[in-house]
XYZ file of C-alpha atoms in Angstrom:
453
model
C 0.000 0.000 0.000
C 1.479 3.336 -1.126
C 0.556 5.307 1.989
C 2.893 7.667 3.762
C 3.642 11.191 4.816
C 6.703 13.203 5.587
C 8.001 16.413 7.020
C 7.612 18.328 3.776
C 10.569 16.514 2.262
C 14.259 17.308 2.610
C 14.945 20.563 4.319
C 11.343 20.918 5.413
C 10.327 22.198 8.816
C 11.507 20.005 11.655
C 8.636 17.915 12.965
C 8.818 15.609 15.943
C 6.926 13.051 13.899
C 8.623 13.083 10.487
C 7.079 10.274 8.428
C 4.833 7.260 8.591
C 4.224 4.419 6.147
C 2.374 1.129 6.236
C 4.054 -1.756 4.455
C 2.587 -3.312 1.331
C 0.074 -5.597 3.082
C -0.556 -3.330 6.095
C 0.973 -5.756 8.591
C 3.633 -3.300 9.712
C 3.972 0.422 10.399
C 7.217 2.376 10.017
C 7.615 5.812 11.607
C 10.526 8.238 11.534
C 11.400 11.308 13.585
C 14.280 13.670 14.267
C 15.759 11.158 16.710
C 15.319 7.864 14.859
C 12.816 5.449 13.371
C 10.752 2.505 14.591
C 9.032 -0.497 13.033
C 5.821 -1.792 14.588
C 3.996 -5.071 14.006
C 0.242 -4.717 13.471
C -1.093 -8.071 14.626
C -3.099 -6.987 17.691
C -5.577 -4.208 18.344
C -4.786 -3.461 21.984
C -1.034 -4.129 21.817
C 1.528 -2.488 19.565
C 4.819 -4.384 19.286
C 7.938 -2.393 18.409
C 10.051 -4.908 16.476
C 12.949 -2.597 15.630
C 14.275 0.781 16.702
C 17.134 2.795 15.227
C 18.748 6.046 16.297
C 19.385 7.209 12.735
C 18.538 10.931 13.024
C 16.239 13.058 10.863
C 14.578 10.246 8.951
C 11.968 11.429 6.465
C 11.549 8.206 4.439
C 11.388 4.700 5.915
C 9.869 1.818 3.943
C 9.743 -1.880 4.855
C 9.333 -4.664 2.285
C 6.342 -6.731 3.413
C 7.382 -8.651 6.575
C 10.991 -9.132 5.530
C 14.035 -7.610 7.202
C 14.670 -5.255 4.288
C 14.093 -1.613 5.151
C 14.930 1.506 3.119
C 15.860 4.703 4.940
C 16.536 8.282 3.765
C 17.460 11.105 6.141
C 17.604 14.875 5.793
C 21.324 14.714 6.625
C 21.930 12.980 3.271
C 18.735 13.462 1.251
C 20.302 12.210 -1.987
C 21.347 8.857 -0.561
C 19.178 5.787 -0.071
C 20.334 3.246 2.506
C 19.054 -0.336 2.374
C 19.380 -2.278 5.643
C 18.842 -5.785 6.973
C 17.446 -4.573 10.279
C 17.393 -7.958 12.071
C 21.098 -8.460 11.429
C 21.896 -4.787 11.930
C 23.822 -4.567 8.648
C 23.691 -2.319 5.621
C 22.945 -4.183 2.405
C 23.828 -1.283 0.128
C 23.361 2.393 -0.538
C 22.799 4.461 -3.657
C 23.215 8.175 -4.275
C 21.253 10.175 -6.829
C 21.544 13.464 -8.667
C 18.940 15.227 -6.511
C 16.949 14.849 -3.309
C 14.992 11.614 -2.896
C 11.299 12.381 -2.482
C 9.771 8.890 -2.322
C 10.708 5.198 -2.360
C 8.314 2.409 -3.310
C 8.856 -1.358 -3.035
C 7.338 -4.597 -4.245
C 8.718 -8.114 -4.644
C 10.347 -7.314 -7.974
C 11.151 -3.628 -8.036
C 12.473 -0.776 -5.924
C 11.466 2.640 -7.284
C 13.123 5.912 -6.304
C 11.321 9.130 -7.191
C 13.082 12.485 -7.562
C 11.430 15.740 -8.573
C 12.049 15.281 -12.304
C 13.175 11.664 -12.681
C 12.314 8.128 -11.586
C 14.756 5.238 -11.041
C 13.676 1.604 -11.251
C 15.887 -1.034 -9.599
C 15.663 -4.819 -9.652
C 15.135 -5.593 -5.984
C 16.883 -8.968 -6.203
C 20.290 -7.438 -6.891
C 19.613 -3.657 -6.809
C 20.689 -3.310 -10.433
C 19.456 -0.090 -12.010
C 17.123 -1.252 -14.776
C 15.619 1.970 -16.047
C 15.786 5.714 -15.533
C 12.822 7.867 -16.535
C 14.350 11.283 -17.156
C 12.689 14.673 -17.590
C 9.419 13.635 -16.027
C 7.000 16.493 -15.244
C 7.888 18.422 -12.113
C 6.764 16.363 -9.114
C 7.883 18.265 -5.998
C 5.974 16.001 -3.615
C 7.397 12.784 -5.099
C 3.927 11.446 -5.793
C 3.978 7.914 -7.196
C 2.422 4.498 -6.602
C 3.708 0.974 -7.219
C 1.388 -2.026 -7.339
C 2.372 -5.054 -5.260
C 1.100 -7.676 -7.691
C 3.706 -9.998 -9.218
C 1.927 -10.220 -12.578
C 0.762 -6.578 -12.686
C 3.764 -4.635 -11.424
C 2.629 -1.181 -12.494
C 4.069 2.208 -11.574
C 1.918 5.365 -11.631
C 3.218 8.927 -11.530
C 2.041 12.396 -12.696
C 2.114 13.018 -16.423
C 1.703 16.768 -16.035
C 2.500 19.467 -13.506
C -0.601 21.513 -14.332
C -3.415 18.977 -14.831
C -4.202 15.573 -13.363
C -2.706 13.251 -15.956
C -1.452 9.849 -14.786
C 1.261 7.850 -16.525
C 0.921 4.100 -15.965
C 4.233 2.323 -16.527
C 4.922 -1.413 -16.613
C 7.777 -1.846 -14.129
C 8.348 -5.465 -15.184
C 8.594 -4.954 -18.938
C 9.927 -1.391 -18.611
C 7.450 0.239 -20.975
C 4.690 2.843 -20.811
C 1.215 1.330 -20.681
C -1.178 4.270 -20.894
C -1.873 7.876 -19.943
C -5.061 8.544 -17.965
C -6.617 12.046 -18.014
C -7.894 11.738 -14.449
C -8.508 15.292 -13.179
C -8.526 18.910 -14.284
C -6.146 19.995 -11.518
C -2.775 18.474 -10.502
C -2.669 15.127 -8.733
C -2.439 14.835 -4.951
C -2.750 11.088 -4.248
C -2.450 7.750 -6.053
C -2.798 4.102 -5.043
C -3.244 0.675 -6.650
C -5.335 -2.171 -5.338
C -3.522 -5.366 -4.335
C -4.024 -7.099 -7.689
C -2.839 -4.100 -9.700
C -6.106 -3.961 -11.680
C -7.474 -0.710 -10.234
C -5.906 2.703 -9.670
C -7.430 5.396 -7.441
C -6.552 9.068 -7.718
C -7.360 12.435 -6.183
C -6.437 15.939 -7.258
C -5.229 18.949 -5.293
C -8.817 20.146 -4.990
C -9.630 17.001 -3.033
C -13.347 16.968 -3.805
C -13.518 13.952 -6.121
C -11.804 10.557 -5.973
C -11.776 8.470 -9.137
C -11.000 4.792 -9.706
C -9.710 3.529 -13.064
C -9.185 0.104 -14.565
C -5.601 -0.959 -15.248
C -4.180 -1.278 -17.839
C -7.161 0.018 -19.866
C -7.473 3.324 -18.016
C -11.289 3.282 -18.011
C -13.112 5.203 -15.299
C -14.926 2.713 -13.055
C -16.002 4.750 -10.025
C -16.226 8.362 -8.957
C -16.680 9.299 -5.309
C -17.375 12.761 -3.955
C -15.520 13.531 -0.764
C -17.256 16.887 -0.386
C -18.255 20.064 -2.211
C -18.051 22.761 0.464
C -14.268 23.226 0.476
C -11.078 22.127 -1.158
C -8.932 19.855 0.995
C -5.510 18.263 0.797
C -5.894 14.481 0.506
C -2.849 12.928 2.120
C -3.447 9.216 1.492
C -5.580 6.705 -0.370
C -5.659 2.973 0.303
C -7.682 -0.004 -0.934
C -8.771 -2.829 1.334
C -6.912 -6.099 0.637
C -9.826 -7.451 -1.389
C -10.226 -4.204 -3.334
C -13.858 -3.729 -2.313
C -13.267 -0.636 -0.169
C -11.195 2.522 -0.531
C -10.256 4.863 2.320
C -9.146 8.482 1.999
C -7.652 10.797 4.606
C -6.987 14.505 4.358
C -6.111 17.556 6.428
C -9.669 17.613 7.771
C -11.004 15.664 10.739
C -12.902 13.160 8.547
C -11.618 9.922 7.025
C -13.895 8.503 4.322
C -14.384 4.858 3.335
C -15.993 4.229 -0.046
C -17.460 0.941 -1.218
C -16.783 -0.175 -4.780
C -20.077 -1.681 -5.881
C -20.823 -2.473 -9.502
C -24.406 -2.763 -10.712
C -25.193 -6.449 -11.150
C -25.798 -7.971 -14.589
C -29.360 -8.876 -13.684
C -32.053 -7.611 -11.391
C -31.721 -10.536 -8.996
C -28.198 -9.429 -8.108
C -29.374 -5.988 -7.031
C -31.551 -4.814 -4.217
C -35.094 -4.212 -5.398
C -35.303 -0.759 -3.864
C -36.302 2.691 -5.028
C -32.658 3.746 -4.694
C -31.491 0.937 -6.964
C -34.206 1.792 -9.494
C -33.266 5.473 -9.528
C -29.605 4.501 -9.855
C -30.447 2.619 -13.056
C -32.444 5.564 -14.381
C -29.599 7.993 -13.669
C -27.078 5.702 -15.347
C -29.255 5.444 -18.431
C -29.906 9.189 -18.535
C -26.258 10.112 -18.099
C -25.442 9.116 -21.673
C -27.771 11.874 -22.933
C -26.515 14.637 -20.632
C -23.446 16.896 -20.741
C -20.319 15.376 -19.235
C -20.332 17.646 -16.171
C -23.933 16.775 -15.336
C -23.583 13.046 -15.960
C -20.432 13.020 -13.855
C -22.257 14.538 -10.924
C -24.986 11.926 -11.199
C -22.503 9.051 -11.070
C -20.818 10.163 -7.867
C -21.412 8.295 -4.610
C -20.881 9.445 -1.065
C -18.911 7.680 1.636
C -20.015 4.232 2.812
C -18.400 4.768 6.222
C -16.637 7.614 8.005
C -14.342 8.342 10.910
C -14.151 11.665 12.718
C -10.723 12.262 14.180
C -10.115 14.276 17.310
C -8.092 16.922 15.471
C -7.925 18.474 12.012
C -5.374 20.454 10.051
C -2.612 17.849 10.201
C -1.419 15.270 7.745
C -2.066 11.603 8.389
C -1.877 8.270 6.622
C -4.606 5.626 6.567
C -5.020 2.014 5.523
C -7.582 -0.788 5.642
C -6.429 -4.083 7.138
C -7.616 -7.262 8.817
C -6.407 -7.560 12.428
C -7.494 -10.461 14.590
C -9.784 -11.639 11.764
C -11.827 -8.433 11.648
C -11.695 -5.444 9.257
C -10.073 -2.322 10.682
C -9.246 1.194 9.600
C -5.832 2.382 10.793
C -4.877 6.064 10.906
C -1.375 7.253 11.851
C -1.518 10.951 12.687
C 1.187 13.585 12.442
C 1.238 14.051 16.213
C 2.552 10.503 16.694
C -0.586 8.465 17.388
C -2.073 5.368 15.774
C -5.867 5.063 15.820
C -7.513 1.695 15.127
C -11.201 1.694 14.212
C -13.656 -1.146 13.720
C -15.345 -1.193 10.302
C -18.769 -2.663 9.606
C -18.410 -4.004 6.036
C -22.143 -4.500 5.598
C -23.799 -1.413 7.039
C -20.942 1.116 7.121
C -21.755 4.304 9.004
C -19.612 5.872 11.706
C -16.674 3.626 12.632
C -16.068 2.941 16.302
C -12.663 3.634 17.855
C -11.236 0.329 19.067
C -7.899 1.562 20.413
C -5.297 4.273 20.102
C -1.552 4.010 20.638
C 1.126 6.595 21.161
C 3.976 5.808 18.758
C 6.592 7.869 20.576
C 6.882 8.940 24.174
C 5.593 7.484 27.407
C 3.178 4.606 27.596
C 3.555 3.892 23.889
C 3.067 0.147 24.178
C -0.104 0.388 26.252
C -1.733 2.988 24.041
C -2.095 5.889 26.445
C -5.598 7.275 26.615
C -7.227 4.304 24.890
C -10.989 4.420 24.793
C -12.714 1.952 27.164
C -14.549 0.233 24.337
C -11.261 -0.506 22.593
C -10.633 -3.581 24.728
C -13.523 -5.495 23.222
C -14.891 -6.041 19.747
C -18.604 -5.398 19.854
C -19.773 -6.065 16.282
C -22.062 -9.074 15.757
C -20.018 -12.076 14.723
C -21.951 -12.576 11.491
C -21.137 -9.180 9.993
C -17.419 -9.674 9.397
C -16.297 -13.233 8.583
C -17.214 -13.001 4.891
C -15.200 -9.820 4.500
C -12.324 -11.194 6.544
C -12.276 -14.318 4.416
C -12.055 -12.338 1.218
C -9.288 -10.040 2.381
C -7.141 -12.736 4.026
C -5.083 -13.241 0.907
C -2.619 -16.160 0.796
C 1.036 -15.298 1.188
C 2.901 -14.899 -2.060
C 5.910 -17.189 -2.324
C 9.395 -16.018 -3.243
C 9.864 -15.034 -6.853
C 12.685 -16.979 -8.454
C 12.680 -15.626 -11.979
C 14.981 -12.733 -12.783
C 13.535 -10.335 -15.320
C 15.818 -9.021 -18.007
C 16.325 -5.285 -18.006
C 18.806 -2.652 -18.996
C 20.390 0.437 -17.555
C 20.430 4.004 -18.721
C 22.559 6.911 -17.645
C 20.482 8.750 -15.100
C 22.919 9.920 -12.466
C 22.681 7.088 -9.923
C 26.104 7.137 -8.365
C 28.242 6.284 -5.398
C 30.484 9.215 -4.779
C 31.285 9.244 -8.490
C 29.255 8.045 -11.446
C 29.699 4.298 -11.885
C 29.825 2.888 -15.428
C 26.581 1.194 -16.359
C 28.275 -2.087 -17.248
C 30.127 -2.327 -13.951
C 28.333 -4.713 -11.618
C 29.923 -6.340 -8.617
C 29.850 -10.098 -8.121
C 29.264 -12.128 -4.999
C 26.318 -13.015 -2.813
C 24.698 -10.574 -0.422
C 21.702 -12.490 0.899
C 19.002 -11.808 3.418
C 19.246 -14.661 5.884
C 15.584 -14.781 6.823
C 13.754 -18.023 6.254
C 10.875 -17.673 3.807
C 11.427 -13.930 3.540
C 11.901 -11.800 0.485
C 14.014 -10.759 -1.330
C 17.210 -12.807 -1.776
C 19.635 -9.971 -2.464
C 22.420 -11.413 -4.579
C 24.812 -8.507 -4.744
C 24.996 -4.814 -4.222
C 27.388 -1.948 -4.578
C 28.870 -0.262 -1.571
C 28.247 3.456 -1.565
C 31.620 4.157 0.049
C 33.823 2.477 -2.506
C 34.397 2.097 -6.198
C 31.735 -0.456 -6.965
C 32.951 -3.281 -4.717
C 30.522 -5.820 -3.390
C 29.232 -5.351 0.127
C 28.826 -8.649 1.960
C 26.729 -8.972 5.058
């Protein structure tokens, strides 16, 4: 899940809570501050386990690869250098330096993507070889990009324009452009793929409308209205593991959850209600109306909502299954993690199950947790079907190595390294059944020599 937030990038104002990101399957939370970073396991509602802590200062990017020991860290002290660590062994796997400040890093089981303001670097995660450099991309000062986690649909999305909301969808496996989606009239603010890489959600800087497109076709499937009264800054979008729900957080106090419901092929698959009937009539009429009017008629409001205690701060949200029940998780900029129960059938206002303080006193007990957070109160029959659909089987290690090529894009280690120069020798993660098996990597302190852990 491409969800995260930072302290306004390199050189931004110093915040006590610098960045937060959920890993690709929302089983782990990484947070960074001026004094270090932490990794938390998200397996319990009322208990937050800190599985790793580092004193690396001024971290503004920290990304973990699924539940492996691979973690990528970037700090404001060296904003052009990416460090890749094996945190369980306490060793550095490798580091890479780039021609400008690193704004975002995205990971899946095949690729590691580094986003700069006007370029994107795609590495093979097995050996960290630079496969492709996308140069002269439209100005992207926030480092907005999304990488799908699917093995067969490893797509990368990034802005195709600095002035309007165009999305470039790029095949990170085959290293080729797939399509350009004209998503919004104003510049993009948020992007995310569903777990299978078949849907892409987007929001613009206005923050009033969220759209969902099919991938790779680029067809508009859904359009959700977050609100019309004011423009907001959407800070994160995230699909549920089964792709049936989409959550959106912003700088307001409300987090929205939308339900992706297609009209059934026959009447027996749809509720025989006045609302369903009117929905059919609107859909039929929309083809005869101007685009702006038909668009308004196709928009749906939130299926469920959460009202946070504070507004005006950035946060990151995700949908996950914890202890066999669907939850909404929100990590706020003041260093707290809120866990809400979600009713997948009736929606409505989500109930706060627990809150945890990520830094400071009483962080493991979740200081100030609501009394109802110690028990799950939903009826047992409302959640198992949803939990069953989102409990996806673990993906096994990928053994095939995809062929790629390098281009001169300024990735360097002190000095520019020739593209053909690759070090030999194994550098492997020693975790059983974990990904990825790093085969080799260059050491950022030397002239292209292998770094062995």
